[in-house]
Amino acid sequence: MSEEQSTYSANPGKQLVRTVDGVDYQRIPVKTHLITNTDDMADVVVRYAKDRMQEGDILFISEKAVACTQNRAIPMEDIKPRKLAVTLSRYVTKTPAGIGLSIPETMDGVLLLIWGYFLKIVVADRAALFVAAVYAPESEYEGWFYIVAGPKARGIDGPTEGTIPPYDHYVVLTPADPMGTSRRLAQALGHPVAIVDINDLGANILGCSQKEPSMALLARILGDNPLGQSSECTPMGIIRKV
């Protein structure tokens, strides 16, 4: 390990460096305070990341942290799931990465995002069952559901064990306008910004302030979830070529 690499450390159980297509990338976790709806995300990235950034670095931010600053975190007790959400949630199974849409409260979050979006969810539900029945074992239904339902459904977070309180009792919706938000944050920071949805099953890039590197490459660089899934309090990190 080089002297530069040794000055940084990965989160517990994670690797600091990931090699993609023969190139080594550091994924440096950035610790912050508990982010809430009283924060402006632009102020947060400048406060915690600006002085650590170098030319060529990319800041990646958890979609959950961004959504919390946009008043898109909802206490479980404030959610009264629609009957449709109760029905649809029965057909979505939990994954090792979290609850997903397998409870009525998170499924109802999809309906809250865009009224009328429920039709797409119904189609996704039926299509996933059909594809899984014909082409894959039943255990793969979950993957097909999220492929059809799209990133707005995939990005909804439910209460999971180990999440920092009070968000262990919240449903957090996908952030609004992740592409526009990433560009606004990049302007404040002076470096590229990506808003990402990552868990222990992989990564989805919801927004990025620039076209290169591609979202597909960023997803591969972050695919092992270097920020962690629990109480690390590192909602952002820095991608840096070694």
PDB file of C-alpha atoms in Angstrom:
ATOM      1  CA  MET A   1       0.000   0.000   0.000  1.00  0.00           C
ATOM      2  CA  SER A   2       1.315   3.460  -0.911  1.00  0.00           C
ATOM      3  CA  GLU A   3       1.908   6.216   1.664  1.00  0.00           C
ATOM      4  CA  GLU A   4      -1.139   8.097   0.283  1.00  0.00           C
ATOM      5  CA  GLN A   5      -3.395   5.070   0.684  1.00  0.00           C
ATOM      6  CA  SER A   6      -2.227   4.462   4.257  1.00  0.00           C
ATOM      7  CA  THR A   7      -3.574   7.871   5.374  1.00  0.00           C
ATOM      8  CA  TYR A   8      -7.151   6.703   4.803  1.00  0.00           C
ATOM      9  CA  SER A   9      -9.147   3.839   6.258  1.00  0.00           C
ATOM     10  CA  ALA A  10     -12.165   1.899   5.095  1.00  0.00           C
ATOM     11  CA  ASN A  11     -15.300   1.356   7.128  1.00  0.00           C
ATOM     12  CA  PRO A  12     -15.314  -1.873   9.186  1.00  0.00           C
ATOM     13  CA  GLY A  13     -15.668  -4.920   6.974  1.00  0.00           C
ATOM     14  CA  LYS A  14     -15.118  -2.876   3.798  1.00  0.00           C
ATOM     15  CA  GLN A  15     -12.198  -2.391   1.414  1.00  0.00           C
ATOM     16  CA  LEU A  16     -10.638   1.010   0.747  1.00  0.00           C
ATOM     17  CA  VAL A  17      -9.574   0.124  -2.809  1.00  0.00           C
ATOM     18  CA  ARG A  18     -11.548  -1.580  -5.578  1.00  0.00           C
ATOM     19  CA  THR A  19     -10.066  -2.519  -8.937  1.00  0.00           C
ATOM     20  CA  VAL A  20     -12.215  -2.052 -12.029  1.00  0.00           C
ATOM     21  CA  ASP A  21     -10.877  -2.772 -15.522  1.00  0.00           C
ATOM     22  CA  GLY A  22      -7.346  -2.801 -14.172  1.00  0.00           C
ATOM     23  CA  VAL A  23      -7.644   0.604 -12.477  1.00  0.00           C
ATOM     24  CA  ASP A  24      -7.500   0.983  -8.678  1.00  0.00           C
ATOM     25  CA  TYR A  25      -9.959   3.371  -7.055  1.00  0.00           C
ATOM     26  CA  GLN A  26      -9.994   4.522  -3.469  1.00  0.00           C
ATOM     27  CA  ARG A  27     -13.436   4.973  -1.934  1.00  0.00           C
ATOM     28  CA  ILE A  28     -12.726   7.224   1.041  1.00  0.00           C
ATOM     29  CA  PRO A  29     -15.584   7.401   3.586  1.00  0.00           C
ATOM     30  CA  VAL A  30     -16.483  10.891   4.823  1.00  0.00           C
ATOM     31  CA  LYS A  31     -17.987  11.073   8.294  1.00  0.00           C
ATOM     32  CA  THR A  32     -20.634  13.730   9.049  1.00  0.00           C
ATOM     33  CA  HIS A  33     -23.119  14.687  11.713  1.00  0.00           C
ATOM     34  CA  LEU A  34     -26.603  13.161  11.572  1.00  0.00           C
ATOM     35  CA  ILE A  35     -28.181  14.799   8.522  1.00  0.00           C
ATOM     36  CA  THR A  36     -31.792  15.973   8.857  1.00  0.00           C
ATOM     37  CA  ASN A  37     -34.296  18.203   7.102  1.00  0.00           C
ATOM     38  CA  THR A  38     -32.758  21.213   8.871  1.00  0.00           C
ATOM     39  CA  ASP A  39     -29.610  20.824   6.742  1.00  0.00           C
ATOM     40  CA  ASP A  40     -28.831  22.197   3.305  1.00  0.00           C
ATOM     41  CA  MET A  41     -26.936  19.461   1.475  1.00  0.00           C
ATOM     42  CA  ALA A  42     -24.757  22.040  -0.279  1.00  0.00           C
ATOM     43  CA  ASP A  43     -23.561  23.301   3.121  1.00  0.00           C
ATOM     44  CA  VAL A  44     -22.918  19.722   4.258  1.00  0.00           C
ATOM     45  CA  VAL A  45     -20.734  18.757   1.290  1.00  0.00           C
ATOM     46  CA  VAL A  46     -18.718  21.973   1.541  1.00  0.00           C
ATOM     47  CA  ARG A  47     -18.257  21.574   5.291  1.00  0.00           C
ATOM     48  CA  TYR A  48     -17.142  17.954   5.300  1.00  0.00           C
ATOM     49  CA  ALA A  49     -15.697  17.220   1.856  1.00  0.00           C
ATOM     50  CA  LYS A  50     -14.355  20.370   0.180  1.00  0.00           C
ATOM     51  CA  ASP A  51     -11.025  20.501   2.013  1.00  0.00           C
ATOM     52  CA  ARG A  52     -10.431  16.795   1.366  1.00  0.00           C
ATOM     53  CA  MET A  53     -11.074  16.857  -2.371  1.00  0.00           C
ATOM     54  CA  GLN A  54      -8.316  16.725  -4.987  1.00  0.00           C
ATOM     55  CA  GLU A  55      -8.334  17.334  -8.720  1.00  0.00           C
ATOM     56  CA  GLY A  56     -10.046  14.402 -10.430  1.00  0.00           C
ATOM     57  CA  ASP A  57     -11.961  13.297  -7.325  1.00  0.00           C
ATOM     58  CA  ILE A  58     -15.691  12.548  -7.378  1.00  0.00           C
ATOM     59  CA  LEU A  59     -17.895  12.919  -4.308  1.00  0.00           C
ATOM     60  CA  PHE A  60     -20.614  10.286  -4.012  1.00  0.00           C
ATOM     61  CA  ILE A  61     -23.525  10.808  -1.639  1.00  0.00           C
ATOM     62  CA  SER A  62     -26.103   8.386  -0.304  1.00  0.00           C
ATOM     63  CA  GLU A  63     -29.537   9.072  -1.761  1.00  0.00           C
ATOM     64  CA  LYS A  64     -30.963   8.649   1.728  1.00  0.00           C
ATOM     65  CA  ALA A  65     -28.941  11.579   3.068  1.00  0.00           C
ATOM     66  CA  VAL A  66     -30.056  13.792   0.190  1.00  0.00           C
ATOM     67  CA  ALA A  67     -33.697  12.757   0.620  1.00  0.00           C
ATOM     68  CA  CYS A  68     -33.615  13.570   4.330  1.00  0.00           C
ATOM     69  CA  THR A  69     -32.660  17.181   3.558  1.00  0.00           C
ATOM     70  CA  GLN A  70     -35.640  17.351   1.170  1.00  0.00           C
ATOM     71  CA  ASN A  71     -38.258  16.433   3.811  1.00  0.00           C
ATOM     72  CA  ARG A  72     -38.674  13.000   2.245  1.00  0.00           C
ATOM     73  CA  ALA A  73     -38.133  11.028   5.461  1.00  0.00           C
ATOM     74  CA  ILE A  74     -41.472  10.001   6.971  1.00  0.00           C
ATOM     75  CA  PRO A  75     -41.982   8.468  10.451  1.00  0.00           C
ATOM     76  CA  MET A  76     -43.603   5.043  10.293  1.00  0.00           C
ATOM     77  CA  GLU A  77     -46.392   6.120  12.641  1.00  0.00           C
ATOM     78  CA  ASP A  78     -47.403   8.893  10.216  1.00  0.00           C
ATOM     79  CA  ILE A  79     -47.998   6.480   7.345  1.00  0.00           C
ATOM     80  CA  LYS A  80     -51.434   4.953   6.867  1.00  0.00           C
ATOM     81  CA  PRO A  81     -50.895   2.488   3.999  1.00  0.00           C
ATOM     82  CA  ARG A  82     -53.491   2.246   1.261  1.00  0.00           C
ATOM     83  CA  LYS A  83     -55.125  -1.138   0.689  1.00  0.00           C
ATOM     84  CA  LEU A  84     -53.297  -1.385  -2.626  1.00  0.00           C
ATOM     85  CA  ALA A  85     -49.954  -0.968  -0.833  1.00  0.00           C
ATOM     86  CA  VAL A  86     -50.893  -3.691   1.662  1.00  0.00           C
ATOM     87  CA  THR A  87     -51.781  -6.078  -1.161  1.00  0.00           C
ATOM     88  CA  LEU A  88     -48.738  -5.392  -3.340  1.00  0.00           C
ATOM     89  CA  SER A  89     -46.251  -5.593  -0.464  1.00  0.00           C
ATOM     90  CA  ARG A  90     -47.244  -9.219   0.164  1.00  0.00           C
ATOM     91  CA  TYR A  91     -45.624 -10.231  -3.115  1.00  0.00           C
ATOM     92  CA  VAL A  92     -42.260  -8.591  -2.482  1.00  0.00           C
ATOM     93  CA  THR A  93     -39.772 -10.540  -0.390  1.00  0.00           C
ATOM     94  CA  LYS A  94     -37.134  -9.114   1.898  1.00  0.00           C
ATOM     95  CA  THR A  95     -33.501  -9.291   0.761  1.00  0.00           C
ATOM     96  CA  PRO A  96     -30.369  -9.517   2.904  1.00  0.00           C
ATOM     97  CA  ALA A  97     -29.853  -5.797   2.144  1.00  0.00           C
ATOM     98  CA  GLY A  98     -33.077  -4.634   3.779  1.00  0.00           C
ATOM     99  CA  ILE A  99     -36.852  -4.480   3.783  1.00  0.00           C
ATOM    100  CA  GLY A 100     -37.283  -2.821   0.396  1.00  0.00           C
ATOM    101  CA  LEU A 101     -40.958  -2.685  -0.567  1.00  0.00           C
ATOM    102  CA  SER A 102     -41.926  -5.771   1.393  1.00  0.00           C
ATOM    103  CA  ILE A 103     -43.943  -3.862   4.012  1.00  0.00           C
ATOM    104  CA  PRO A 104     -47.063  -1.738   3.350  1.00  0.00           C
ATOM    105  CA  GLU A 105     -45.412   1.467   4.584  1.00  0.00           C
ATOM    106  CA  THR A 106     -42.596   1.386   2.035  1.00  0.00           C
ATOM    107  CA  MET A 107     -44.886   0.244  -0.783  1.00  0.00           C
ATOM    108  CA  ASP A 108     -47.144   3.147   0.089  1.00  0.00           C
ATOM    109  CA  GLY A 109     -44.137   5.383  -0.397  1.00  0.00           C
ATOM    110  CA  VAL A 110     -44.186   4.508  -4.079  1.00  0.00           C
ATOM    111  CA  LEU A 111     -47.790   5.641  -4.291  1.00  0.00           C
ATOM    112  CA  LEU A 112     -46.890   8.873  -2.510  1.00  0.00           C
ATOM    113  CA  LEU A 113     -44.202   9.727  -5.064  1.00  0.00           C
ATOM    114  CA  ILE A 114     -46.562  10.042  -8.013  1.00  0.00           C
ATOM    115  CA  TRP A 115     -50.242   9.244  -7.822  1.00  0.00           C
ATOM    116  CA  GLY A 116     -50.860   7.189 -10.913  1.00  0.00           C
ATOM    117  CA  TYR A 117     -47.452   5.547 -10.565  1.00  0.00           C
ATOM    118  CA  PHE A 118     -49.354   2.722  -8.852  1.00  0.00           C
ATOM    119  CA  LEU A 119     -50.325   1.416 -12.307  1.00  0.00           C
ATOM    120  CA  LYS A 120     -46.680   0.852 -13.153  1.00  0.00           C
ATOM    121  CA  ILE A 121     -46.196  -0.951  -9.846  1.00  0.00           C
ATOM    122  CA  VAL A 122     -49.137  -3.240 -10.547  1.00  0.00           C
ATOM    123  CA  VAL A 123     -47.675  -3.995 -13.982  1.00  0.00           C
ATOM    124  CA  ALA A 124     -44.264  -4.555 -12.402  1.00  0.00           C
ATOM    125  CA  ASP A 125     -45.754  -6.930  -9.866  1.00  0.00           C
ATOM    126  CA  ARG A 126     -47.572  -9.023 -12.485  1.00  0.00           C
ATOM    127  CA  ALA A 127     -44.661  -8.957 -14.938  1.00  0.00           C
ATOM    128  CA  ALA A 128     -42.190 -10.009 -12.270  1.00  0.00           C
ATOM    129  CA  LEU A 129     -44.331 -12.963 -11.264  1.00  0.00           C
ATOM    130  CA  PHE A 130     -44.696 -14.031 -14.887  1.00  0.00           C
ATOM    131  CA  VAL A 131     -41.004 -13.723 -15.761  1.00  0.00           C
ATOM    132  CA  ALA A 132     -39.885 -15.436 -12.578  1.00  0.00           C
ATOM    133  CA  ALA A 133     -42.351 -18.281 -13.123  1.00  0.00           C
ATOM    134  CA  VAL A 134     -41.307 -18.837 -16.723  1.00  0.00           C
ATOM    135  CA  TYR A 135     -37.608 -18.043 -16.745  1.00  0.00           C
ATOM    136  CA  ALA A 136     -36.331 -18.064 -13.169  1.00  0.00           C
ATOM    137  CA  PRO A 137     -36.904 -19.664  -9.783  1.00  0.00           C
ATOM    138  CA  GLU A 138     -39.376 -17.943  -7.444  1.00  0.00           C
ATOM    139  CA  SER A 139     -36.519 -16.589  -5.349  1.00  0.00           C
ATOM    140  CA  GLU A 140     -35.588 -14.235  -8.186  1.00  0.00           C
ATOM    141  CA  TYR A 141     -38.978 -12.473  -8.250  1.00  0.00           C
ATOM    142  CA  GLU A 142     -37.622  -9.563  -6.240  1.00  0.00           C
ATOM    143  CA  GLY A 143     -34.980  -8.724  -8.839  1.00  0.00           C
ATOM    144  CA  TRP A 144     -37.483  -8.737 -11.704  1.00  0.00           C
ATOM    145  CA  PHE A 145     -39.910  -6.553  -9.743  1.00  0.00           C
ATOM    146  CA  TYR A 146     -37.354  -3.799  -9.227  1.00  0.00           C
ATOM    147  CA  ILE A 147     -36.140  -3.986 -12.823  1.00  0.00           C
ATOM    148  CA  VAL A 148     -39.671  -3.289 -14.058  1.00  0.00           C
ATOM    149  CA  ALA A 149     -40.669  -0.850 -11.306  1.00  0.00           C
ATOM    150  CA  GLY A 150     -37.587   1.296 -11.849  1.00  0.00           C
ATOM    151  CA  PRO A 151     -35.223   3.422  -9.721  1.00  0.00           C
ATOM    152  CA  LYS A 152     -37.945   5.301  -7.829  1.00  0.00           C
ATOM    153  CA  ALA A 153     -39.119   2.030  -6.338  1.00  0.00           C
ATOM    154  CA  ARG A 154     -35.610   0.683  -5.753  1.00  0.00           C
ATOM    155  CA  GLY A 155     -34.543   3.846  -3.967  1.00  0.00           C
ATOM    156  CA  ILE A 156     -37.150   3.756  -1.182  1.00  0.00           C
ATOM    157  CA  ASP A 157     -35.628   2.798   2.175  1.00  0.00           C
ATOM    158  CA  GLY A 158     -37.521   1.251   5.044  1.00  0.00           C
ATOM    159  CA  PRO A 159     -36.635   0.862   8.722  1.00  0.00           C
ATOM    160  CA  THR A 160     -33.822  -1.631   9.146  1.00  0.00           C
ATOM    161  CA  GLU A 161     -31.840  -2.933  12.089  1.00  0.00           C
ATOM    162  CA  GLY A 162     -28.635  -0.994  12.640  1.00  0.00           C
ATOM    163  CA  THR A 163     -29.806   2.203  10.945  1.00  0.00           C
ATOM    164  CA  ILE A 164     -28.937   5.355  12.885  1.00  0.00           C
ATOM    165  CA  PRO A 165     -31.875   6.556  15.005  1.00  0.00           C
ATOM    166  CA  PRO A 166     -34.333   8.077  14.379  1.00  0.00           C
ATOM    167  CA  TYR A 167     -34.212   6.741  10.816  1.00  0.00           C
ATOM    168  CA  ASP A 168     -34.566   3.165  12.062  1.00  0.00           C
ATOM    169  CA  HIS A 169     -38.281   4.048  12.338  1.00  0.00           C
ATOM    170  CA  TYR A 170     -38.635   6.031   9.113  1.00  0.00           C
ATOM    171  CA  VAL A 171     -39.482   5.403   5.481  1.00  0.00           C
ATOM    172  CA  VAL A 172     -37.231   7.494   3.238  1.00  0.00           C
ATOM    173  CA  LEU A 173     -38.396   8.224  -0.286  1.00  0.00           C
ATOM    174  CA  THR A 174     -36.143   8.524  -3.315  1.00  0.00           C
ATOM    175  CA  PRO A 175     -34.679  12.051  -3.539  1.00  0.00           C
ATOM    176  CA  ALA A 176     -36.303  14.586  -5.823  1.00  0.00           C
ATOM    177  CA  ASP A 177     -34.487  15.525  -9.051  1.00  0.00           C
ATOM    178  CA  PRO A 178     -31.231  13.650  -8.365  1.00  0.00           C
ATOM    179  CA  MET A 179     -29.648  14.832 -11.639  1.00  0.00           C
ATOM    180  CA  GLY A 180     -30.385  18.488 -10.951  1.00  0.00           C
ATOM    181  CA  THR A 181     -29.425  18.131  -7.302  1.00  0.00           C
ATOM    182  CA  SER A 182     -26.075  16.551  -8.168  1.00  0.00           C
ATOM    183  CA  ARG A 183     -25.291  19.467 -10.493  1.00  0.00           C
ATOM    184  CA  ARG A 184     -26.246  22.016  -7.813  1.00  0.00           C
ATOM    185  CA  LEU A 185     -24.039  20.300  -5.254  1.00  0.00           C
ATOM    186  CA  ALA A 186     -21.138  20.049  -7.711  1.00  0.00           C
ATOM    187  CA  GLN A 187     -21.352  23.784  -8.315  1.00  0.00           C
ATOM    188  CA  ALA A 188     -21.147  24.458  -4.576  1.00  0.00           C
ATOM    189  CA  LEU A 189     -18.336  21.957  -4.051  1.00  0.00           C
ATOM    190  CA  GLY A 190     -16.244  22.680  -7.129  1.00  0.00           C
ATOM    191  CA  HIS A 191     -15.924  18.953  -7.899  1.00  0.00           C
ATOM    192  CA  PRO A 192     -18.142  16.330  -9.579  1.00  0.00           C
ATOM    193  CA  VAL A 193     -20.934  14.837  -7.465  1.00  0.00           C
ATOM    194  CA  ALA A 194     -22.908  11.605  -7.822  1.00  0.00           C
ATOM    195  CA  ILE A 195     -26.037  10.679  -5.863  1.00  0.00           C
ATOM    196  CA  VAL A 196     -26.102   6.928  -5.362  1.00  0.00           C
ATOM    197  CA  ASP A 197     -28.357   4.184  -4.047  1.00  0.00           C
ATOM    198  CA  ILE A 198     -26.035   1.486  -2.745  1.00  0.00           C
ATOM    199  CA  ASN A 199     -26.551  -1.497  -0.491  1.00  0.00           C
ATOM    200  CA  ASP A 200     -24.969  -4.883   0.029  1.00  0.00           C
ATOM    201  CA  LEU A 201     -26.581  -6.164  -3.181  1.00  0.00           C
ATOM    202  CA  GLY A 202     -25.060  -3.533  -5.468  1.00  0.00           C
ATOM    203  CA  ALA A 203     -25.211   0.090  -6.603  1.00  0.00           C
ATOM    204  CA  ASN A 204     -27.486   2.304  -8.687  1.00  0.00           C
ATOM    205  CA  ILE A 205     -26.444   5.800  -9.704  1.00  0.00           C
ATOM    206  CA  LEU A 206     -29.454   8.113  -9.497  1.00  0.00           C
ATOM    207  CA  GLY A 207     -27.754  11.311 -10.592  1.00  0.00           C
ATOM    208  CA  CYS A 208     -24.346  12.586 -11.626  1.00  0.00           C
ATOM    209  CA  SER A 209     -23.152  16.094 -12.385  1.00  0.00           C
ATOM    210  CA  GLN A 210     -21.052  15.016 -15.364  1.00  0.00           C
ATOM    211  CA  LYS A 211     -21.136  12.392 -18.118  1.00  0.00           C
ATOM    212  CA  GLU A 212     -17.721  10.865 -17.444  1.00  0.00           C
ATOM    213  CA  PRO A 213     -17.075   8.480 -15.889  1.00  0.00           C
ATOM    214  CA  SER A 214     -20.263   6.755 -16.913  1.00  0.00           C
ATOM    215  CA  MET A 215     -22.940   5.806 -14.398  1.00  0.00           C
ATOM    216  CA  ALA A 216     -22.258   2.155 -15.230  1.00  0.00           C
ATOM    217  CA  LEU A 217     -18.593   2.542 -14.276  1.00  0.00           C
ATOM    218  CA  LEU A 218     -19.456   4.392 -11.070  1.00  0.00           C
ATOM    219  CA  ALA A 219     -21.845   1.578 -10.142  1.00  0.00           C
ATOM    220  CA  ARG A 220     -19.058  -0.969 -10.592  1.00  0.00           C
ATOM    221  CA  ILE A 221     -16.627   1.095  -8.526  1.00  0.00           C
ATOM    222  CA  LEU A 222     -19.149   1.301  -5.665  1.00  0.00           C
ATOM    223  CA  GLY A 223     -20.751  -2.120  -6.106  1.00  0.00           C
ATOM    224  CA  ASP A 224     -19.447  -3.527  -2.812  1.00  0.00           C
ATOM    225  CA  ASN A 225     -21.095  -0.739  -0.767  1.00  0.00           C
ATOM    226  CA  PRO A 226     -18.013   0.941   0.756  1.00  0.00           C
ATOM    227  CA  LEU A 227     -20.113   3.272   2.923  1.00  0.00           C
ATOM    228  CA  GLY A 228     -21.689   0.392   4.821  1.00  0.00           C
ATOM    229  CA  GLN A 229     -25.290  -0.332   5.704  1.00  0.00           C
ATOM    230  CA  SER A 230     -25.459   0.406   9.400  1.00  0.00           C
ATOM    231  CA  SER A 231     -24.402   3.097  11.895  1.00  0.00           C
ATOM    232  CA  GLU A 232     -21.136   4.220  10.272  1.00  0.00           C
ATOM    233  CA  CYS A 233     -22.430   7.811   9.875  1.00  0.00           C
ATOM    234  CA  THR A 234     -20.570   8.114   6.578  1.00  0.00           C
ATOM    235  CA  PRO A 235     -23.292   9.186   4.120  1.00  0.00           C
ATOM    236  CA  MET A 236     -20.754  10.282   1.530  1.00  0.00           C
ATOM    237  CA  GLY A 237     -17.377   9.301   0.186  1.00  0.00           C
ATOM    238  CA  ILE A 238     -14.673  10.307  -2.258  1.00  0.00           C
ATOM    239  CA  ILE A 239     -13.732   8.296  -5.353  1.00  0.00           C
ATOM    240  CA  ARG A 240     -10.067   8.781  -6.203  1.00  0.00           C
ATOM    241  CA  LYS A 241      -7.927   6.991  -8.752  1.00  0.00           C
ATOM    242  CA  VAL A 242      -4.870   5.489  -7.086  1.00  0.00           C
TER     243      VAL A 242
END
